[in-house]
Amino acid sequence: MNRYCFLLRVRPELLDQYRERHRRVWPEMLAALAEAGWHNYSLFARDDGLLVGYVEAEDLTAAQLAMEATEVNARWQAEMSRFFTGLGGGRPDHGLQLLDQVFHLEGQLHTLAEGQNR
């Protein structure tokens, strides 16, 4: 399973509403994400609107394409787009700014253990 981290920016004046919307995500949206291969998906927000997302997937592009094919995602993105800034009028799910992973504890521990077992 691959790990992905991304950034988006929520309008600070709408951050409380954004948080409220995510307390009760539509059940059909939750099911679509799970069926599309999104695992361990989390969002973290800073008070200035910086949003950090984390998701695990076999292939993020494939998981995104699977969501793209759902009607519920189109509705969700249309309703959520007003919360974001810096997207140039695009949809939030098209504006993910992916970050490069620079460290993973378990990965290095696994590599270390494999080296000791040789």
mmCIF file of N, CA and C in Angstrom:
data_model
loop_
_atom_site.group_PDB
_atom_site.id
_atom_site.type_symbol
_atom_site.label_atom_id
_atom_site.label_comp_id
_atom_site.label_asym_id
_atom_site.label_seq_id
_atom_site.Cartn_x
_atom_site.Cartn_y
_atom_site.Cartn_z
ATOM 1 N N MET A 1 0.853 -1.174 0.000
ATOM 2 C CA MET A 1 0.000 0.000 0.000
ATOM 3 C C MET A 1 0.896 1.234 0.000
ATOM 4 N N ASN A 2 0.616 2.173 -0.861
ATOM 5 C CA ASN A 2 1.378 3.415 -0.950
ATOM 6 C C ASN A 2 0.723 4.497 -0.098
ATOM 7 N N ARG A 3 1.554 5.383 0.425
ATOM 8 C CA ARG A 3 1.076 6.493 1.247
ATOM 9 C C ARG A 3 1.216 7.780 0.451
ATOM 10 N N TYR A 4 0.203 8.652 0.552
ATOM 11 C CA TYR A 4 0.201 9.929 -0.150
ATOM 12 C C TYR A 4 -0.201 11.022 0.831
ATOM 13 N N CYS A 5 0.476 12.152 0.720
ATOM 14 C CA CYS A 5 0.148 13.309 1.531
ATOM 15 C C CYS A 5 -0.017 14.492 0.586
ATOM 16 N N PHE A 6 -1.010 15.323 0.856
ATOM 17 C CA PHE A 6 -1.265 16.448 -0.034
ATOM 18 C C PHE A 6 -1.706 17.672 0.752
ATOM 19 N N LEU A 7 -1.608 18.814 0.094
ATOM 20 C CA LEU A 7 -2.029 20.093 0.660
ATOM 21 C C LEU A 7 -3.140 20.697 -0.167
ATOM 22 N N LEU A 8 -4.023 21.388 0.500
ATOM 23 C CA LEU A 8 -5.032 22.263 -0.098
ATOM 24 C C LEU A 8 -5.178 23.442 0.853
ATOM 25 N N ARG A 9 -5.890 24.463 0.434
ATOM 26 C CA ARG A 9 -6.105 25.605 1.321
ATOM 27 C C ARG A 9 -7.596 25.922 1.370
ATOM 28 N N VAL A 10 -8.128 25.868 2.589
ATOM 29 C CA VAL A 10 -9.526 26.206 2.856
ATOM 30 C C VAL A 10 -9.590 27.688 3.204
ATOM 31 N N ARG A 11 -10.628 28.352 2.742
ATOM 32 C CA ARG A 11 -10.810 29.756 3.106
ATOM 33 C C ARG A 11 -10.974 29.823 4.629
ATOM 34 N N PRO A 12 -10.102 30.569 5.316
ATOM 35 C CA PRO A 12 -10.145 30.587 6.786
ATOM 36 C C PRO A 12 -11.512 30.963 7.341
ATOM 37 N N GLU A 13 -12.221 31.867 6.659
ATOM 38 C CA GLU A 13 -13.537 32.290 7.157
ATOM 39 C C GLU A 13 -14.589 31.191 7.022
ATOM 40 N N LEU A 14 -14.288 30.148 6.242
ATOM 41 C CA LEU A 14 -15.220 29.029 6.059
ATOM 42 C C LEU A 14 -14.747 27.751 6.752
ATOM 43 N N LEU A 15 -13.650 27.844 7.483
ATOM 44 C CA LEU A 15 -13.055 26.642 8.071
ATOM 45 C C LEU A 15 -13.991 25.942 9.050
ATOM 46 N N ASP A 16 -14.717 26.685 9.878
ATOM 47 C CA ASP A 16 -15.649 26.044 10.807
ATOM 48 C C ASP A 16 -16.741 25.291 10.056
ATOM 49 N N GLN A 17 -17.259 25.878 8.985
ATOM 50 C CA GLN A 17 -18.274 25.192 8.172
ATOM 51 C C GLN A 17 -17.685 23.948 7.501
ATOM 52 N N TYR A 18 -16.445 24.068 7.023
ATOM 53 C CA TYR A 18 -15.766 22.935 6.392
ATOM 54 C C TYR A 18 -15.627 21.780 7.386
ATOM 55 N N ARG A 19 -15.198 22.114 8.594
ATOM 56 C CA ARG A 19 -15.070 21.073 9.627
ATOM 57 C C ARG A 19 -16.426 20.420 9.916
ATOM 58 N N GLU A 20 -17.458 21.249 10.007
ATOM 59 C CA GLU A 20 -18.804 20.719 10.277
ATOM 60 C C GLU A 20 -19.251 19.763 9.173
ATOM 61 N N ARG A 21 -19.002 20.122 7.914
ATOM 62 C CA ARG A 21 -19.386 19.251 6.794
ATOM 63 C C ARG A 21 -18.691 17.896 6.873
ATOM 64 N N HIS A 22 -17.501 17.862 7.420
ATOM 65 C CA HIS A 22 -16.756 16.608 7.487
ATOM 66 C C HIS A 22 -17.059 15.795 8.734
ATOM 67 N N ARG A 23 -17.852 16.339 9.623
ATOM 68 C CA ARG A 23 -18.283 15.539 10.783
ATOM 69 C C ARG A 23 -19.314 14.493 10.363
ATOM 70 N N ARG A 24 -20.032 14.793 9.283
ATOM 71 C CA ARG A 24 -21.074 13.885 8.807
ATOM 72 C C ARG A 24 -21.034 13.812 7.274
ATOM 73 N N VAL A 25 -19.984 13.197 6.761
ATOM 74 C CA VAL A 25 -19.861 13.011 5.310
ATOM 75 C C VAL A 25 -20.973 12.063 4.866
ATOM 76 N N TRP A 26 -21.531 12.338 3.697
ATOM 77 C CA TRP A 26 -22.620 11.506 3.176
ATOM 78 C C TRP A 26 -22.209 10.037 3.161
ATOM 79 N N PRO A 27 -23.068 9.148 3.644
ATOM 80 C CA PRO A 27 -22.746 7.716 3.640
ATOM 81 C C PRO A 27 -22.375 7.190 2.251
ATOM 82 N N GLU A 28 -23.034 7.678 1.206
ATOM 83 C CA GLU A 28 -22.702 7.203 -0.144
ATOM 84 C C GLU A 28 -21.327 7.692 -0.594
ATOM 85 N N MET A 29 -20.877 8.826 -0.077
ATOM 86 C CA MET A 29 -19.531 9.316 -0.381
ATOM 87 C C MET A 29 -18.501 8.456 0.337
ATOM 88 N N LEU A 30 -18.757 8.141 1.589
ATOM 89 C CA LEU A 30 -17.857 7.261 2.339
ATOM 90 C C LEU A 30 -17.721 5.902 1.651
ATOM 91 N N ALA A 31 -18.832 5.344 1.215
ATOM 92 C CA ALA A 31 -18.811 4.047 0.533
ATOM 93 C C ALA A 31 -18.049 4.132 -0.784
ATOM 94 N N ALA A 32 -18.253 5.212 -1.531
ATOM 95 C CA ALA A 32 -17.564 5.375 -2.815
ATOM 96 C C ALA A 32 -16.055 5.456 -2.615
ATOM 97 N N LEU A 33 -15.612 6.209 -1.613
ATOM 98 C CA LEU A 33 -14.178 6.309 -1.344
ATOM 99 C C LEU A 33 -13.588 4.936 -1.018
ATOM 100 N N ALA A 34 -14.263 4.200 -0.150
ATOM 101 C CA ALA A 34 -13.771 2.873 0.219
ATOM 102 C C ALA A 34 -13.733 1.943 -0.986
ATOM 103 N N GLU A 35 -14.785 1.958 -1.793
ATOM 104 C CA GLU A 35 -14.842 1.088 -2.968
ATOM 105 C C GLU A 35 -13.811 1.483 -4.024
ATOM 106 N N ALA A 36 -13.448 2.765 -4.077
ATOM 107 C CA ALA A 36 -12.482 3.251 -5.059
ATOM 108 C C ALA A 36 -11.034 2.991 -4.637
ATOM 109 N N GLY A 37 -10.841 2.480 -3.417
ATOM 110 C CA GLY A 37 -9.495 2.126 -2.985
ATOM 111 C C GLY A 37 -8.801 3.144 -2.113
ATOM 112 N N TRP A 38 -9.569 4.084 -1.534
ATOM 113 C CA TRP A 38 -9.002 5.051 -0.587
ATOM 114 C C TRP A 38 -9.012 4.397 0.796
ATOM 115 N N HIS A 39 -7.857 4.335 1.436
ATOM 116 C CA HIS A 39 -7.734 3.707 2.753
ATOM 117 C C HIS A 39 -7.047 4.665 3.718
ATOM 118 N N ASN A 40 -7.422 4.573 4.980
ATOM 119 C CA ASN A 40 -6.787 5.349 6.038
ATOM 120 C C ASN A 40 -6.718 6.836 5.661
ATOM 121 N N TYR A 41 -7.791 7.337 5.095
ATOM 122 C CA TYR A 41 -7.860 8.706 4.588
ATOM 123 C C TYR A 41 -8.162 9.654 5.744
ATOM 124 N N SER A 42 -7.314 10.672 5.903
ATOM 125 C CA SER A 42 -7.469 11.640 6.980
ATOM 126 C C SER A 42 -7.212 13.037 6.455
ATOM 127 N N LEU A 43 -7.871 14.014 7.065
ATOM 128 C CA LEU A 43 -7.643 15.422 6.767
ATOM 129 C C LEU A 43 -7.308 16.140 8.069
ATOM 130 N N PHE A 44 -6.357 17.052 7.996
ATOM 131 C CA PHE A 44 -5.933 17.846 9.145
ATOM 132 C C PHE A 44 -5.947 19.309 8.730
ATOM 133 N N ALA A 45 -6.471 20.177 9.585
ATOM 134 C CA ALA A 45 -6.584 21.597 9.246
ATOM 135 C C ALA A 45 -5.879 22.458 10.272
ATOM 136 N N ARG A 46 -5.232 23.478 9.754
ATOM 137 C CA ARG A 46 -4.641 24.499 10.598
ATOM 138 C C ARG A 46 -5.591 25.692 10.596
ATOM 139 N N ASP A 47 -5.549 26.526 11.632
ATOM 140 C CA ASP A 47 -6.500 27.633 11.755
ATOM 141 C C ASP A 47 -6.438 28.640 10.611
ATOM 142 N N ASP A 48 -5.301 28.725 9.913
ATOM 143 C CA ASP A 48 -5.200 29.655 8.783
ATOM 144 C C ASP A 48 -5.736 29.054 7.486
ATOM 145 N N GLY A 49 -6.274 27.828 7.553
ATOM 146 C CA GLY A 49 -6.880 27.198 6.398
ATOM 147 C C GLY A 49 -6.015 26.171 5.695
ATOM 148 N N LEU A 50 -4.756 26.024 6.099
ATOM 149 C CA LEU A 50 -3.921 25.001 5.480
ATOM 150 C C LEU A 50 -4.522 23.637 5.794
ATOM 151 N N LEU A 51 -4.743 22.857 4.767
ATOM 152 C CA LEU A 51 -5.329 21.529 4.910
ATOM 153 C C LEU A 51 -4.305 20.508 4.442
ATOM 154 N N VAL A 52 -4.026 19.537 5.303
ATOM 155 C CA VAL A 52 -3.109 18.460 4.983
ATOM 156 C C VAL A 52 -3.930 17.180 4.922
ATOM 157 N N GLY A 53 -3.807 16.477 3.804
ATOM 158 C CA GLY A 53 -4.510 15.218 3.632
ATOM 159 C C GLY A 53 -3.541 14.058 3.577
ATOM 160 N N TYR A 54 -3.969 12.923 4.084
ATOM 161 C CA TYR A 54 -3.178 11.695 4.044
ATOM 162 C C TYR A 54 -4.105 10.572 3.596
ATOM 163 N N VAL A 55 -3.625 9.775 2.663
ATOM 164 C CA VAL A 55 -4.414 8.639 2.188
ATOM 165 C C VAL A 55 -3.463 7.522 1.776
ATOM 166 N N GLU A 56 -3.927 6.314 1.944
ATOM 167 C CA GLU A 56 -3.189 5.151 1.464
ATOM 168 C C GLU A 56 -3.997 4.530 0.330
ATOM 169 N N ALA A 57 -3.294 4.118 -0.718
ATOM 170 C CA ALA A 57 -3.939 3.502 -1.877
ATOM 171 C C ALA A 57 -2.896 2.691 -2.632
ATOM 172 N N GLU A 58 -3.350 1.681 -3.317
ATOM 173 C CA GLU A 58 -2.432 0.944 -4.198
ATOM 174 C C GLU A 58 -1.896 1.883 -5.267
ATOM 175 N N ASP A 59 -2.790 2.711 -5.824
ATOM 176 C CA ASP A 59 -2.433 3.656 -6.887
ATOM 177 C C ASP A 59 -3.377 4.844 -6.761
ATOM 178 N N LEU A 60 -2.855 5.990 -6.366
ATOM 179 C CA LEU A 60 -3.707 7.157 -6.145
ATOM 180 C C LEU A 60 -4.406 7.594 -7.420
ATOM 181 N N THR A 61 -3.707 7.553 -8.536
ATOM 182 C CA THR A 61 -4.333 7.956 -9.794
ATOM 183 C C THR A 61 -5.522 7.063 -10.107
ATOM 184 N N ALA A 62 -5.380 5.762 -9.933
ATOM 185 C CA ALA A 62 -6.487 4.836 -10.170
ATOM 186 C C ALA A 62 -7.627 5.098 -9.194
ATOM 187 N N ALA A 63 -7.290 5.380 -7.929
ATOM 188 C CA ALA A 63 -8.323 5.669 -6.926
ATOM 189 C C ALA A 63 -9.062 6.960 -7.270
ATOM 190 N N GLN A 64 -8.332 7.960 -7.758
ATOM 191 C CA GLN A 64 -8.966 9.210 -8.168
ATOM 192 C C GLN A 64 -9.864 9.002 -9.381
ATOM 193 N N LEU A 65 -9.404 8.224 -10.342
ATOM 194 C CA LEU A 65 -10.223 7.941 -11.535
ATOM 195 C C LEU A 65 -11.484 7.178 -11.168
ATOM 196 N N ALA A 66 -11.376 6.262 -10.218
ATOM 197 C CA ALA A 66 -12.558 5.519 -9.776
ATOM 198 C C ALA A 66 -13.567 6.468 -9.145
ATOM 199 N N MET A 67 -13.097 7.435 -8.376
ATOM 200 C CA MET A 67 -14.006 8.428 -7.788
ATOM 201 C C MET A 67 -14.598 9.324 -8.870
ATOM 202 N N GLU A 68 -13.795 9.669 -9.847
ATOM 203 C CA GLU A 68 -14.245 10.526 -10.945
ATOM 204 C C GLU A 68 -15.463 9.919 -11.650
ATOM 205 N N ALA A 69 -15.552 8.606 -11.639
ATOM 206 C CA ALA A 69 -16.636 7.911 -12.326
ATOM 207 C C ALA A 69 -17.923 7.849 -11.508
ATOM 208 N N THR A 70 -17.912 8.393 -10.284
ATOM 209 C CA THR A 70 -19.103 8.313 -9.446
ATOM 210 C C THR A 70 -19.893 9.613 -9.468
ATOM 211 N N GLU A 71 -21.184 9.478 -9.419
ATOM 212 C CA GLU A 71 -22.072 10.643 -9.383
ATOM 213 C C GLU A 71 -21.959 11.372 -8.051
ATOM 214 N N VAL A 72 -21.788 10.620 -6.968
ATOM 215 C CA VAL A 72 -21.725 11.242 -5.650
ATOM 216 C C VAL A 72 -20.496 12.142 -5.531
ATOM 217 N N ASN A 73 -19.388 11.769 -6.143
ATOM 218 C CA ASN A 73 -18.196 12.608 -6.094
ATOM 219 C C ASN A 73 -18.418 13.922 -6.835
ATOM 220 N N ALA A 74 -19.092 13.875 -7.964
ATOM 221 C CA ALA A 74 -19.384 15.109 -8.702
ATOM 222 C C ALA A 74 -20.216 16.058 -7.836
ATOM 223 N N ARG A 75 -21.213 15.517 -7.148
ATOM 224 C CA ARG A 75 -22.038 16.351 -6.258
ATOM 225 C C ARG A 75 -21.216 16.900 -5.096
ATOM 226 N N TRP A 76 -20.405 16.038 -4.476
ATOM 227 C CA TRP A 76 -19.600 16.460 -3.330
ATOM 228 C C TRP A 76 -18.618 17.564 -3.749
ATOM 229 N N GLN A 77 -17.920 17.372 -4.847
ATOM 230 C CA GLN A 77 -16.950 18.371 -5.300
ATOM 231 C C GLN A 77 -17.633 19.701 -5.618
ATOM 232 N N ALA A 78 -18.808 19.648 -6.228
ATOM 233 C CA ALA A 78 -19.539 20.875 -6.541
ATOM 234 C C ALA A 78 -19.899 21.633 -5.265
ATOM 235 N N GLU A 79 -20.300 20.901 -4.237
ATOM 236 C CA GLU A 79 -20.669 21.556 -2.976
ATOM 237 C C GLU A 79 -19.461 22.020 -2.180
ATOM 238 N N MET A 80 -18.334 21.328 -2.297
ATOM 239 C CA MET A 80 -17.156 21.654 -1.498
ATOM 240 C C MET A 80 -16.273 22.710 -2.138
ATOM 241 N N SER A 81 -16.384 22.950 -3.420
ATOM 242 C CA SER A 81 -15.446 23.855 -4.100
ATOM 243 C C SER A 81 -15.455 25.263 -3.521
ATOM 244 N N ARG A 82 -16.570 25.721 -2.997
ATOM 245 C CA ARG A 82 -16.649 27.080 -2.443
ATOM 246 C C ARG A 82 -15.774 27.270 -1.208
ATOM 247 N N PHE A 83 -15.382 26.177 -0.571
ATOM 248 C CA PHE A 83 -14.581 26.252 0.642
ATOM 249 C C PHE A 83 -13.098 26.521 0.370
ATOM 250 N N PHE A 84 -12.661 26.327 -0.864
ATOM 251 C CA PHE A 84 -11.232 26.345 -1.162
ATOM 252 C C PHE A 84 -10.780 27.607 -1.869
ATOM 253 N N THR A 85 -9.504 27.889 -1.711
ATOM 254 C CA THR A 85 -8.862 28.992 -2.395
ATOM 255 C C THR A 85 -7.654 28.442 -3.154
ATOM 256 N N GLY A 86 -7.242 29.166 -4.181
ATOM 257 C CA GLY A 86 -6.049 28.785 -4.923
ATOM 258 C C GLY A 86 -6.247 27.683 -5.937
ATOM 259 N N LEU A 87 -7.477 27.395 -6.309
ATOM 260 C CA LEU A 87 -7.733 26.325 -7.267
ATOM 261 C C LEU A 87 -8.020 26.852 -8.672
ATOM 262 N N GLY A 88 -8.051 28.161 -8.827
ATOM 263 C CA GLY A 88 -8.306 28.734 -10.147
ATOM 264 C C GLY A 88 -9.632 28.308 -10.749
ATOM 265 N N GLY A 89 -10.637 28.135 -9.910
ATOM 266 C CA GLY A 89 -11.947 27.716 -10.388
ATOM 267 C C GLY A 89 -12.097 26.218 -10.572
ATOM 268 N N GLY A 90 -11.035 25.460 -10.302
ATOM 269 C CA GLY A 90 -11.095 24.004 -10.454
ATOM 270 C C GLY A 90 -11.692 23.325 -9.242
ATOM 271 N N ARG A 91 -11.885 22.037 -9.387
ATOM 272 C CA ARG A 91 -12.442 21.232 -8.303
ATOM 273 C C ARG A 91 -11.366 20.886 -7.284
ATOM 274 N N PRO A 92 -11.755 20.755 -6.021
ATOM 275 C CA PRO A 92 -10.772 20.405 -4.987
ATOM 276 C C PRO A 92 -10.029 19.098 -5.276
ATOM 277 N N ASP A 93 -10.729 18.093 -5.780
ATOM 278 C CA ASP A 93 -10.065 16.809 -6.019
ATOM 279 C C ASP A 93 -9.090 16.864 -7.187
ATOM 280 N N HIS A 94 -9.110 17.944 -7.955
ATOM 281 C CA HIS A 94 -8.142 18.118 -9.035
ATOM 282 C C HIS A 94 -6.980 19.019 -8.609
ATOM 283 N N GLY A 95 -7.065 19.600 -7.428
ATOM 284 C CA GLY A 95 -6.066 20.557 -6.980
ATOM 285 C C GLY A 95 -5.145 20.064 -5.883
ATOM 286 N N LEU A 96 -5.094 18.753 -5.670
ATOM 287 C CA LEU A 96 -4.232 18.224 -4.622
ATOM 288 C C LEU A 96 -2.774 18.525 -4.940
ATOM 289 N N GLN A 97 -2.084 19.120 -3.998
ATOM 290 C CA GLN A 97 -0.662 19.404 -4.138
ATOM 291 C C GLN A 97 0.076 18.303 -3.386
ATOM 292 N N LEU A 98 0.525 17.269 -4.133
ATOM 293 C CA LEU A 98 1.170 16.113 -3.512
ATOM 294 C C LEU A 98 2.542 16.480 -2.951
ATOM 295 N N LEU A 99 2.848 15.906 -1.797
ATOM 296 C CA LEU A 99 4.138 16.105 -1.152
ATOM 297 C C LEU A 99 4.994 14.853 -1.313
ATOM 298 N N ASP A 100 6.301 15.044 -1.370
ATOM 299 C CA ASP A 100 7.229 13.917 -1.425
ATOM 300 C C ASP A 100 7.483 13.406 -0.021
ATOM 301 N N GLN A 101 7.436 12.095 0.131
ATOM 302 C CA GLN A 101 7.760 11.499 1.423
ATOM 303 C C GLN A 101 9.274 11.517 1.600
ATOM 304 N N VAL A 102 9.736 12.008 2.731
ATOM 305 C CA VAL A 102 11.176 12.048 2.987
ATOM 306 C C VAL A 102 11.605 11.097 4.105
ATOM 307 N N PHE A 103 10.654 10.596 4.881
ATOM 308 C CA PHE A 103 10.989 9.677 5.965
ATOM 309 C C PHE A 103 9.768 8.839 6.300
ATOM 310 N N HIS A 104 10.020 7.561 6.592
ATOM 311 C CA HIS A 104 8.971 6.661 7.062
ATOM 312 C C HIS A 104 9.619 5.687 8.047
ATOM 313 N N LEU A 105 9.283 5.818 9.304
ATOM 314 C CA LEU A 105 9.901 5.035 10.371
ATOM 315 C C LEU A 105 9.805 3.534 10.111
ATOM 316 N N GLU A 106 8.604 3.053 9.864
ATOM 317 C CA GLU A 106 8.422 1.610 9.693
ATOM 318 C C GLU A 106 9.220 1.088 8.507
ATOM 319 N N GLY A 107 9.284 1.870 7.439
ATOM 320 C CA GLY A 107 10.053 1.451 6.269
ATOM 321 C C GLY A 107 11.530 1.296 6.589
ATOM 322 N N GLN A 108 12.085 2.264 7.324
ATOM 323 C CA GLN A 108 13.501 2.172 7.672
ATOM 324 C C GLN A 108 13.754 1.062 8.680
ATOM 325 N N LEU A 109 12.852 0.876 9.632
ATOM 326 C CA LEU A 109 13.006 -0.230 10.585
ATOM 327 C C LEU A 109 12.960 -1.574 9.862
ATOM 328 N N HIS A 110 12.068 -1.697 8.884
ATOM 329 C CA HIS A 110 11.957 -2.934 8.099
ATOM 330 C C HIS A 110 13.249 -3.194 7.322
ATOM 331 N N THR A 111 13.782 -2.159 6.686
ATOM 332 C CA THR A 111 15.041 -2.295 5.936
ATOM 333 C C THR A 111 16.180 -2.676 6.871
ATOM 334 N N LEU A 112 16.222 -2.060 8.039
ATOM 335 C CA LEU A 112 17.256 -2.378 9.032
ATOM 336 C C LEU A 112 17.155 -3.830 9.482
ATOM 337 N N ALA A 113 15.943 -4.275 9.757
ATOM 338 C CA ALA A 113 15.739 -5.655 10.221
ATOM 339 C C ALA A 113 16.124 -6.658 9.126
ATOM 340 N N GLU A 114 15.788 -6.354 7.885
ATOM 341 C CA GLU A 114 16.160 -7.252 6.782
ATOM 342 C C GLU A 114 17.666 -7.365 6.663
ATOM 343 N N GLY A 115 18.363 -6.242 6.849
ATOM 344 C CA GLY A 115 19.823 -6.247 6.771
ATOM 345 C C GLY A 115 20.463 -7.060 7.881
ATOM 346 N N GLN A 116 19.857 -7.051 9.043
ATOM 347 C CA GLN A 116 20.388 -7.801 10.184
ATOM 348 C C GLN A 116 20.119 -9.290 10.053
ATOM 349 N N ASN A 117 19.105 -9.657 9.270
ATOM 350 C CA ASN A 117 18.744 -11.059 9.109
ATOM 351 C C ASN A 117 19.542 -11.741 8.007
ATOM 352 N N ARG A 118 20.459 -11.036 7.381
ATOM 353 C CA ARG A 118 21.236 -11.638 6.283
ATOM 354 C C ARG A 118 22.548 -12.166 6.778
#
